[in-house]
XYZ file of C-alpha atoms in Angstrom:
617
model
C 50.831 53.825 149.472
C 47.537 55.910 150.664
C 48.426 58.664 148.408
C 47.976 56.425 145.987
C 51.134 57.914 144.083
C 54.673 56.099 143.466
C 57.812 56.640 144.445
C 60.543 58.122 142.306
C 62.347 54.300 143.058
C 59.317 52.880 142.049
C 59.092 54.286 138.648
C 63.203 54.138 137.480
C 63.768 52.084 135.440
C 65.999 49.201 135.983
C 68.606 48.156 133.262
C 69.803 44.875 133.211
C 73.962 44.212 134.069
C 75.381 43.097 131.557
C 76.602 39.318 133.030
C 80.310 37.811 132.584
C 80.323 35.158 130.318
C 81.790 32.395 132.648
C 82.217 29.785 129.548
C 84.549 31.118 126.653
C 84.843 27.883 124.772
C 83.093 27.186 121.543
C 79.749 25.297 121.470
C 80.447 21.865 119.895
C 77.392 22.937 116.842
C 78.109 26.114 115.084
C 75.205 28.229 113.793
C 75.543 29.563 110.251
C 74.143 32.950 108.710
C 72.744 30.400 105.865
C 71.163 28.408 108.080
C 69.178 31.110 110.107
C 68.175 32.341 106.464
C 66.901 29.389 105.858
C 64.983 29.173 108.481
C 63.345 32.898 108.363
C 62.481 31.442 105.147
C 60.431 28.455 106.122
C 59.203 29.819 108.928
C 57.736 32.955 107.151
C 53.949 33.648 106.470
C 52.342 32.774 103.068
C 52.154 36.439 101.264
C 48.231 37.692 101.166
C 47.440 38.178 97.487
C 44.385 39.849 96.152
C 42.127 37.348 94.224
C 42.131 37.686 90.182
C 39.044 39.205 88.600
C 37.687 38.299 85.281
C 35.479 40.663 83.496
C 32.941 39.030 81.418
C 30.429 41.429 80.635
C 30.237 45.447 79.670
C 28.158 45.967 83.095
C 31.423 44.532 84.761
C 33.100 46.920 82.393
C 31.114 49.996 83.355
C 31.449 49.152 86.431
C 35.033 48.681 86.950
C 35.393 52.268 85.109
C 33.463 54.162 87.657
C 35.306 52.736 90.428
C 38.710 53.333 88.994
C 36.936 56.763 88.173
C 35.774 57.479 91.615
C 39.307 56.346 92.991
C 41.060 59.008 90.030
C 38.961 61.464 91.494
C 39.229 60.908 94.958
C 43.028 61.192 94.735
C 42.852 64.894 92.685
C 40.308 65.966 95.168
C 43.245 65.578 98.099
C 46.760 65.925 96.015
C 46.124 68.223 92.950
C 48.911 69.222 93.272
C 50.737 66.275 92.146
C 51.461 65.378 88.084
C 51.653 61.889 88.952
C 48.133 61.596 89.755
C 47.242 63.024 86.817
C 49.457 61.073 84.235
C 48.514 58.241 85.965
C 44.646 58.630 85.208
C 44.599 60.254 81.653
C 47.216 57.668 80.468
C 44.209 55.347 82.199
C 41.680 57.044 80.215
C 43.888 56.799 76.871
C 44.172 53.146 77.612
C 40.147 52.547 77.679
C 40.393 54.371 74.313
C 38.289 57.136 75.305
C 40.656 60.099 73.931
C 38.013 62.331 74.448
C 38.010 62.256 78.615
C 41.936 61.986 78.463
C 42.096 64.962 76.361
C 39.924 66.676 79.384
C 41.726 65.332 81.706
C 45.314 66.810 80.392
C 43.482 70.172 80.129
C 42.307 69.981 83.854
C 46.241 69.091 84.798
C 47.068 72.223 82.445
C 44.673 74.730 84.078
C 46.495 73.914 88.243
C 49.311 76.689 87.815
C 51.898 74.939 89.301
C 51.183 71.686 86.387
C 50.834 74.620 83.479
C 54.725 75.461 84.251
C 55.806 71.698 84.250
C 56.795 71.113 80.727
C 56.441 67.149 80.850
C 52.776 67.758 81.181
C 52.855 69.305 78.359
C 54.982 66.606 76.792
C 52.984 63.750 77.939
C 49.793 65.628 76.027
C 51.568 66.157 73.220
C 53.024 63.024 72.367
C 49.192 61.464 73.085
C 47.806 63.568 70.593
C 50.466 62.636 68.159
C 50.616 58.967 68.962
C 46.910 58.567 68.093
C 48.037 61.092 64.924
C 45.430 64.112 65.844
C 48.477 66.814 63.691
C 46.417 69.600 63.889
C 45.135 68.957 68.556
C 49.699 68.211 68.248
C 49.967 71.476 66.375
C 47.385 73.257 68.710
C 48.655 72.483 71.566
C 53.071 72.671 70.661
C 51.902 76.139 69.753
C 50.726 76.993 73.364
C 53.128 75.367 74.997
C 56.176 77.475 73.373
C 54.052 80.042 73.807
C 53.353 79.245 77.681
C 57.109 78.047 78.024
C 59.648 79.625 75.662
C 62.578 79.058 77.159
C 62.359 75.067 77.381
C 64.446 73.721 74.158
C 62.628 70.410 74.384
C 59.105 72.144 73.791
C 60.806 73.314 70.556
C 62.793 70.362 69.401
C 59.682 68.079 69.555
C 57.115 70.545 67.855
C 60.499 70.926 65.089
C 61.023 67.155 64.695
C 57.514 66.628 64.359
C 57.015 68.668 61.509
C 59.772 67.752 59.879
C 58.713 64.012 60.169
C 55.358 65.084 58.425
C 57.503 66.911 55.645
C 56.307 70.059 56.786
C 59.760 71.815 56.017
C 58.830 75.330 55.453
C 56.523 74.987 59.318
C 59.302 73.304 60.800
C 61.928 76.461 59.096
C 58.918 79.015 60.603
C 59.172 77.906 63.696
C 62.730 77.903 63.713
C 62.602 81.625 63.167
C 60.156 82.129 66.055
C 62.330 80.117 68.433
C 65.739 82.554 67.303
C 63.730 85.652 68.235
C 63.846 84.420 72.040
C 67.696 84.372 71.468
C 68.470 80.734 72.942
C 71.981 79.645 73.097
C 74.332 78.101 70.851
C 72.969 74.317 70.554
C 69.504 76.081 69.444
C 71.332 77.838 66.876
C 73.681 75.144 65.709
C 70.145 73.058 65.587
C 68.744 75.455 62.661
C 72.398 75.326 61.256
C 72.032 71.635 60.823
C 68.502 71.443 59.714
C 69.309 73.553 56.614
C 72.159 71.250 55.777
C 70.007 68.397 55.429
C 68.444 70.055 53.017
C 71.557 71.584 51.177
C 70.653 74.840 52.074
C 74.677 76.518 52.239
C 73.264 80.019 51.939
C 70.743 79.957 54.158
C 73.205 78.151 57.387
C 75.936 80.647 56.046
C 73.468 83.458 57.733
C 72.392 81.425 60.567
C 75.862 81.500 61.335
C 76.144 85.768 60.932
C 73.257 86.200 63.524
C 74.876 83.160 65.973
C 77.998 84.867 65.721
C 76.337 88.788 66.422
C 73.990 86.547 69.150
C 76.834 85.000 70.986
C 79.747 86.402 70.128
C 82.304 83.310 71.675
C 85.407 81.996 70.524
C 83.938 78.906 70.022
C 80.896 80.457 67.772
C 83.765 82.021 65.750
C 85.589 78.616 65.267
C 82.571 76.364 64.478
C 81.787 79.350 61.868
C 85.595 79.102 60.216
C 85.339 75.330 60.252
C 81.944 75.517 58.352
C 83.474 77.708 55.958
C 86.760 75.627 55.777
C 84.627 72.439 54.861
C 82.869 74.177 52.222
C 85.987 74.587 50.578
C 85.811 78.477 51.076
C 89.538 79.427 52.273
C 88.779 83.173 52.130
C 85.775 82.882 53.721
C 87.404 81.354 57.103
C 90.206 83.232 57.017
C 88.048 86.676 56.959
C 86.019 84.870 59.929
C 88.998 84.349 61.805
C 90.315 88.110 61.322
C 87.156 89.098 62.350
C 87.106 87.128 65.589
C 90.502 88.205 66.707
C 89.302 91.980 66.157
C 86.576 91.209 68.045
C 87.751 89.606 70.801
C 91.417 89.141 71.258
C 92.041 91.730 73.583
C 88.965 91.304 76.275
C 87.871 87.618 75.900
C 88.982 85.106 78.370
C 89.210 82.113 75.627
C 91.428 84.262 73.503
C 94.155 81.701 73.786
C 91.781 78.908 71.847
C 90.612 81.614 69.052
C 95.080 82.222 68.271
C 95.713 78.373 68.332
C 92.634 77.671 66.291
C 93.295 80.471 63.885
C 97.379 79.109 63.606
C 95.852 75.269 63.126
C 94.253 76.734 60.581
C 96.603 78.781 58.739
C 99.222 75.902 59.387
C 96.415 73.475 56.992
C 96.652 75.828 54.366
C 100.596 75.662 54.280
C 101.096 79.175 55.393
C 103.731 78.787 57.825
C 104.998 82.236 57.914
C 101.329 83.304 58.890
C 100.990 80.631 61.556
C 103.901 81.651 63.099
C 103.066 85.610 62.710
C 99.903 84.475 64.597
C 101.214 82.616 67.361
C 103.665 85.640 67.683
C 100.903 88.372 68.150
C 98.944 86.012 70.505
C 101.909 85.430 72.912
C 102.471 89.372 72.884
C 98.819 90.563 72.975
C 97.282 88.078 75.686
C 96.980 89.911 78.811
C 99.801 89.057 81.361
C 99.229 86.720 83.996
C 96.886 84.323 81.957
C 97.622 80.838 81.850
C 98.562 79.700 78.130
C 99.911 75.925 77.996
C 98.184 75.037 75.360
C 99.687 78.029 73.319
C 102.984 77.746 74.397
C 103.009 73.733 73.943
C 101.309 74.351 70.331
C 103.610 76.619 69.460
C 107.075 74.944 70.437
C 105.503 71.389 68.343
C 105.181 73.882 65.721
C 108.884 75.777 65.470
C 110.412 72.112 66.415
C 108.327 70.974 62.907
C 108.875 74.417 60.415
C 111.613 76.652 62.677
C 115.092 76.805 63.128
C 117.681 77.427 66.054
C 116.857 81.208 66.673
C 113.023 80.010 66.303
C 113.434 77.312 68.730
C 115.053 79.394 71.563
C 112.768 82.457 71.437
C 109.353 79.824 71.784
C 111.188 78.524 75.017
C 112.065 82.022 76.209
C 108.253 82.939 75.140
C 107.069 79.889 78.028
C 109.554 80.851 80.667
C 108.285 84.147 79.893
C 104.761 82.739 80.998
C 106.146 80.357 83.557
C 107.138 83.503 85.140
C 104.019 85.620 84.494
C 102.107 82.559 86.844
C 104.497 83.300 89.595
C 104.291 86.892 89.964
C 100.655 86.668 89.419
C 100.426 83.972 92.621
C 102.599 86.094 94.971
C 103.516 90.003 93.183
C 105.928 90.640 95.549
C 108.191 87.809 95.554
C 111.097 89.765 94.468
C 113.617 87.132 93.739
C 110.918 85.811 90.927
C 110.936 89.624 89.372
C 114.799 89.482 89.367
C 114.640 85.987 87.322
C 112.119 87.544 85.171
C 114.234 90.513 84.624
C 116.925 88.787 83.786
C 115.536 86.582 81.116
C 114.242 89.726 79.650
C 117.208 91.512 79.643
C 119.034 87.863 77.364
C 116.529 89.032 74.889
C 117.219 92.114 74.846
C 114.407 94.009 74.008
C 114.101 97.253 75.773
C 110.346 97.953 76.063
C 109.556 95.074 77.609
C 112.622 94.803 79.953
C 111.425 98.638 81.204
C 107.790 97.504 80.819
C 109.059 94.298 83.720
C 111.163 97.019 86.080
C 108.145 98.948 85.795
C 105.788 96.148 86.984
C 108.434 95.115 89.654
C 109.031 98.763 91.370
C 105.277 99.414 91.417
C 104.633 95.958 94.167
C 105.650 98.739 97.208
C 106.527 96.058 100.397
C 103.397 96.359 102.802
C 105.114 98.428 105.909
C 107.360 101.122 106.125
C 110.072 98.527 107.900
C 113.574 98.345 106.972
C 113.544 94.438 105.860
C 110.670 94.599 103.772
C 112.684 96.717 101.336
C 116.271 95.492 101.142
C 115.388 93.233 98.196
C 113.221 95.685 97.033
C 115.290 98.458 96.817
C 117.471 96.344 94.585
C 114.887 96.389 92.104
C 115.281 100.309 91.690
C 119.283 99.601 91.734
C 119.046 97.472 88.640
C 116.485 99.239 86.942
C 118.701 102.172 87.124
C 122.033 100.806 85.975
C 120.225 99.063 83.067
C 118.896 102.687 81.816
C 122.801 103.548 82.394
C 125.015 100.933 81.001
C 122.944 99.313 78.392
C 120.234 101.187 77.252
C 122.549 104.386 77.743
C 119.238 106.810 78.380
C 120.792 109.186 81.145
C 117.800 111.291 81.344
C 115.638 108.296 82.398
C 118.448 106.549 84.805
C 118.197 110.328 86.400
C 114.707 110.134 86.951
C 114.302 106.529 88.067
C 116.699 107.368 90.871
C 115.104 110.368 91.682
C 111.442 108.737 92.056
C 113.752 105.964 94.061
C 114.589 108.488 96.517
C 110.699 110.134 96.435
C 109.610 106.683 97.335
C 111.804 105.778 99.965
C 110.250 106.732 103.699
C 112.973 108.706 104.453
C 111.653 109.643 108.037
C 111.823 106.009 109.255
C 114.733 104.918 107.517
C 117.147 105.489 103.921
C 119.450 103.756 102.142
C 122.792 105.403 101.586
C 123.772 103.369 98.643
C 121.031 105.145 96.823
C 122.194 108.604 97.524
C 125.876 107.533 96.967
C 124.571 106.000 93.595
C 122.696 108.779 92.131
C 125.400 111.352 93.334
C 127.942 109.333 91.708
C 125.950 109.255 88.384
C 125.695 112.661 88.516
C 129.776 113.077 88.787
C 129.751 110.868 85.794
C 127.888 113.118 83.552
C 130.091 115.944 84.942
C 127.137 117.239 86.563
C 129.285 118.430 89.901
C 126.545 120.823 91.288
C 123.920 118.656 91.249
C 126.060 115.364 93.154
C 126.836 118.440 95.759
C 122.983 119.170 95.642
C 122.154 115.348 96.023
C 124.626 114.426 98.993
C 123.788 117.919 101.174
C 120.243 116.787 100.932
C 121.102 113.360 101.803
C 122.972 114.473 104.803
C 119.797 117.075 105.678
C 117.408 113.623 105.234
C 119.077 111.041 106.270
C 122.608 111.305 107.728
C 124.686 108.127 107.670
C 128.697 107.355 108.204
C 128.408 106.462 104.701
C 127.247 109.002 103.048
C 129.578 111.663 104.734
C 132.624 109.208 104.152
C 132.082 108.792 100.418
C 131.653 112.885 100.372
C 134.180 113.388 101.802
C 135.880 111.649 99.373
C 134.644 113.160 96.448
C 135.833 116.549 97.783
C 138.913 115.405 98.871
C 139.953 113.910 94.730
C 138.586 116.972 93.951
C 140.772 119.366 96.566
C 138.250 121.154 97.760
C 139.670 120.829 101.241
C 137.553 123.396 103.016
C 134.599 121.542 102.453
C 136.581 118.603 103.615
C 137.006 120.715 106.947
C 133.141 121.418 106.588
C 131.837 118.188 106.149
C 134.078 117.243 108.898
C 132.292 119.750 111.312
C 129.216 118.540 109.899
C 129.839 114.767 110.569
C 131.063 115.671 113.979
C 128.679 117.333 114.755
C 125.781 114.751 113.697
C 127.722 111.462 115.499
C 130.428 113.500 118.401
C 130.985 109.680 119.733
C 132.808 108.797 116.600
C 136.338 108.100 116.977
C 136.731 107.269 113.374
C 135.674 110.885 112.157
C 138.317 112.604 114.538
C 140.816 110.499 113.586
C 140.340 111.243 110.310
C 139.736 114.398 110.265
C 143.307 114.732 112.194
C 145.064 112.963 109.803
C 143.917 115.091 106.901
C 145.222 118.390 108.871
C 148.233 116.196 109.073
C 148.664 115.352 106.060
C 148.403 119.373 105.004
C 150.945 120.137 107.231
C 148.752 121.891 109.694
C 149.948 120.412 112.919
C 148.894 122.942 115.511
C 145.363 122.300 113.915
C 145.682 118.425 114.078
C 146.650 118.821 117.847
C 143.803 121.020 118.284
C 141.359 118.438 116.897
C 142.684 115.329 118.310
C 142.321 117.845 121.531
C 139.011 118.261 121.270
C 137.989 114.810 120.360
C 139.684 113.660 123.703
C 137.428 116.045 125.954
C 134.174 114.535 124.372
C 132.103 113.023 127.066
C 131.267 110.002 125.098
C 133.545 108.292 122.612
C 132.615 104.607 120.767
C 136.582 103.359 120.870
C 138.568 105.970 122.845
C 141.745 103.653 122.677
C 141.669 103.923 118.918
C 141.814 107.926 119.493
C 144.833 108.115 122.166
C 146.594 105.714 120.153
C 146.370 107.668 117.000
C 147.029 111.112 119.429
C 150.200 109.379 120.413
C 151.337 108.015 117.346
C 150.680 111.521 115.948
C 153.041 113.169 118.603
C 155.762 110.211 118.273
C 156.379 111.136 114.870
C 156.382 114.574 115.377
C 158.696 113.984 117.481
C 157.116 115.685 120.658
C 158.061 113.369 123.531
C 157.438 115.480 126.148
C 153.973 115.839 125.028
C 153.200 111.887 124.094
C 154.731 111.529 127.787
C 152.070 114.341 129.254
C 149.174 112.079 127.222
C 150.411 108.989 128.495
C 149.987 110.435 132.044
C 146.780 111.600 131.310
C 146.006 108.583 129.721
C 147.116 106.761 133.107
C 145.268 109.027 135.201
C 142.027 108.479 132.979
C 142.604 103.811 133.264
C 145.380 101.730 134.666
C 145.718 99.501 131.438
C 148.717 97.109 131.818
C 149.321 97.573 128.292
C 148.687 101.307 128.504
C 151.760 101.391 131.029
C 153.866 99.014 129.697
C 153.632 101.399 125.980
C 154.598 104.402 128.835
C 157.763 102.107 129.579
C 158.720 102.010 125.799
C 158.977 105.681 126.174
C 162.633 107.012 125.563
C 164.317 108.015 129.065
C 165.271 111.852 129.405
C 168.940 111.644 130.610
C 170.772 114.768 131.752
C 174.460 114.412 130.190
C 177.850 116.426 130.094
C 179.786 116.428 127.540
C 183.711 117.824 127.104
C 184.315 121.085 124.686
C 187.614 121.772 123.880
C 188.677 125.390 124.065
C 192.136 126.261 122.017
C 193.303 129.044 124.138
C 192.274 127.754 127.977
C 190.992 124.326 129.458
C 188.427 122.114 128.417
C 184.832 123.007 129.357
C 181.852 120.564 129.989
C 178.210 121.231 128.482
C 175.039 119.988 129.719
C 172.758 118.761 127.206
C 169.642 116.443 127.432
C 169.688 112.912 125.667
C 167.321 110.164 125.034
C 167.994 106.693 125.381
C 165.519 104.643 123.421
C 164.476 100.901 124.775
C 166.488 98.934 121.965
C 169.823 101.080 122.683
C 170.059 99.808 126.712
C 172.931 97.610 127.058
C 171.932 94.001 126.873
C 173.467 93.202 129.992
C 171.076 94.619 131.654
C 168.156 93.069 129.455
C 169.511 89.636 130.339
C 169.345 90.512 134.006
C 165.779 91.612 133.816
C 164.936 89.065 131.697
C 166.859 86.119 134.395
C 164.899 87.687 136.958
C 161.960 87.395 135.348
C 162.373 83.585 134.509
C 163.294 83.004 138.253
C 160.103 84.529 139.550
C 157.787 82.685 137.134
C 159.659 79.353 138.327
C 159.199 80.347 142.151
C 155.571 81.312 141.493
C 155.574 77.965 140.007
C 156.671 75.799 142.586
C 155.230 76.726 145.417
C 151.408 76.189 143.202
């Protein structure tokens, strides 16, 4: 190459194929893992160890001091930063007896800001000065270190336990005090608590416990308080801390449900049963709904099973289906089924506030969309709610306004429910309240016009013989839904059955000119039947042919064939004072009256053209 460069081939680099093995079998000596350990082992190097020194002399001494010195020094110079290094050379120093540079040494640690926040230097320094037993440097220095760090409960337990170790109980009690003016938590407090009990001090913890209690106002503050009380043998004392714990905090605090059992455990030791059980009755109806309470419920079901009867029994188990429920609703508020359950064990108990507080709770989860299916359980809801107020709580003036804030919530322009209108109109009719079911079912049919709602008004009117609203409804439902065979039909058949035939013809008239009917053969059929038993051949034989002219149904014609036949007939009239004289007159001869002569022929015929058809197939 005169360029003196190389190639791109030059420079790749070449990995080596792996090869087939071409011999598979076994080598006849097997090489263990505990033989190539044991060879790594002999094989390895002899390990390079530094040589022992013996000092003999204090120059050695000196010496050795200023090098470990120099090294000490060396390491600060590049990582200050870290305690280690520091620990490392003042416990050095301590160990050479020579307090004095340690002691400078810990202060040079405590002057780096980030070491003046680390509370084991602070430790470490302390626990020097004590272990050589310099009290007042200890004292010194505990006091600048809670002052420096007052939030670090070690920092206080050690400068505590070392005063009370020198029997310096009022110091140890003073800085006790100084520690509960930063407010720490609970253990702090429960600390003091202790230390006065050592030294019998009852009073003196019985306050502790008044400023834990206004400090951290907890269930479990409350409880250790009671229980300190209890041991003391002071009944009253407990009690009134229990009473003031549930003022306090049984209707916002989350642990409630441990304060009620505690406070039953309690009463239930003292052999008040009836106030154990009051208790774990105004828990289970005071705890907000929704929260979990297990232990409660469990508690108080061991405890009716032990002091209770029957009745006792069954309202604890209600009292956890109750909350079983409560979980459910809370997971998913608008699984209706779950509210109808709920409302339903309610309603065993019987107990009207809550039942209506339940509806109340059910109605108000409104289904997400204005859609049709979202709200056919939920409308059900309303339903109930509204017969309860009617049939067993007997409150008509709420059942009246539960149906009418139904109907308020109820979309109306996207869809309705006509068994609500039909409900509250019939409620209405119940209480003899006639104007305001008309009131109700006009504004239904103004809203929200279904067959329904104009057949069960129709109705009403009709028991009630008001049959010219009949005939106006009628127009009105017509008028809404023309297509509907039904409505003519019936609105024929109600002239009919008054006797007006001319305006039953006229109606069944006009239904049959519509444009558009749903099941015209249901119309004719009634038109026809209508004129047969009037008795009006000629005309059910001029609606056949209309009929005919309009479809060529085989059944249509063979119903034509039924028809009577017109026959022309004379007939002989005797005269007394001159010959006989024949009359014309017009007959009908029905299909049943024929001779059956001729009905066998037809009927031969018929048999013989079926077997001929047959054949030649």
């Amino acid at each position: 190459m005169a360029s003196g460069y190389l190639t791109r081939k030059e420079t790749e680099v070449k990995v080596a194929m792996a090869r087939r093995v071409k011999n598979k079998t076994p080598a006849p000596i097997q090489i263990t893992s505990e033989q190539i350990l044991r060879e790594a082992r002999e094989r390895q190097e002899a390990e390079i160890r530094p040589p022992n020194q013996k000092i003999t002399d204090q120059t050695e001494v000196a010496d050795y001091r200023l090098r470990k010195r120099k090294e000490f020094e060396s390491l600060i110079s590049r990582v200050g930063w870290n305690k280690s290094v520091w620990v490392k050379y003042a416990e050095w120093e301590e160990s050479q007896n020579d307090l004095k540079r340690a002691r400078s040494i810990w202060e040079r640690a405590l002057v780096v800001d980030a070491l003046n926040r680390d509370h084991t230097i602070w430790l470490k320094y302390a626990h020097m000065e004590m272990k050589n037993k310099f009290v007042d440097h200890a004292r010194n220095l505990w006091d600048r270190a809670v002052i420096r760090l007052p939030r670090v409960d070690q920092l206080w337990y050690k400068y505590i336990h070392m005063e009370e170790m020198l029997g310096n109980v009022a110091g140890a009690r003073g800085i006790f005090e100084r520690w509960m003016g930063w407010m720490p938590d609970q253990q702090g407090w429960l600390s003091y608590i202790k230390f006065e009990l050592r030294y019998n001090e009852i009073e003196r913890a019985r306050e502790i416990f008044e400023r834990l209690v206004q400090c951290h106002p907890k269930v479990i503050a409350w409880i250790r308080f009671a229980k300190f009380e209890m041991k003391n043998g002071e009944i009253g004392r407990a009690r009134s801390c229990y009473e003031r714990a549930v003022d306090k905090l049984a209707d916002d605090d989350e642990e409630a449900e441990q304060l009620f059992v505690a406070f039953a455990e309690f009463e239930d030791k003292c052999r008040e049963t009836d106030r154990a059980r009051c208790i774990y009755k105004f828990a289970l109806d005071h705890i907000p709904k929704g929260r979990a309470a297990e232990d409660l419920y469990s508690k108080f079901v061991a405890f009716e099973k032990q002091y209770g009867d029957r009745e006792g029994i069954e309202d604890t188990i209600v009292g956890k289906e109750r909350f079983q429920y409560e979980d459910q609703v809370k997971m998913n508020p608008r699984n209706y089924d779950t509210w109808f359950d709920y409302i339903r064990l309610e309603e065993s108990v019987g107990n009207k506030e809550r039942i209506r507080e339940v509806y109340e709770r059910a109605i108000a989860n409104v289904p997400p969309a204005e859609e049709k299916r979202y709200w056919q359980r939920y409308i059900y809801l309303w339903i109930n709610y509204a017969l309860y107020e009617e049939l067993d709580a007997q409150d008509m003036e709420r059942t009246r306004h539960v149906y009418r804030e139904c109907l308020k919530m109820i979309p109306h322009h996207k869809f309705s429910f006509a068994k609500i209108w039909l409900l509250a109109a019939q409620f209405e009719i119940r209480q003899l309240r006639l104007k305001e079911a008309r009131l109700l079912l006009g504004e239904a049919i103004g809203r929200a016009p279904k067959d329904k709602i104009f057949k069960k008004y129709i109705e009403i009117e009709l028991h009630l013989g008001n049959i010219d609203r009949c005939r106006k409804l009628y127009e009105k439902y017509l008028e809404w839904s023309p297509e509907n065979c039904y409505a003519w039909s019936k609105f024929a058949e109600l002239e009919r059955s008054l006797y007006e035939t001319e305006r039953a013809r006229a109606v069944f008239e006009l239904a049959i000119d519509q444009p558009a009917l749903d099941i015209p053969e249901l119309l004719w059929k009634a038109y026809i039947d209508f004129e047969i038993s009037e008795g009006e051949f000629e005309r059910t034989r001029a609606l056949y042919e209309r009929l005919l002219n309009r479809t060529k149904h085989l059944n249509i014609e063979n119903n034509f064939g039924e028809l009577p036949k017109k026959l022309k007939k004379r007939r002989q009239i005797d005269m007394e004072d001159g010959p006989a004289v024949y009359e014309e007159y017009i007959d009908y001869l029905f299909p049943e009256e024929m001779p059956a002569n001729n009905l066998n022929i037809l009927a031969s015929a018929y048999k013989w053209k079926k077997q001929r058809v047959a054949s030649k197939d």
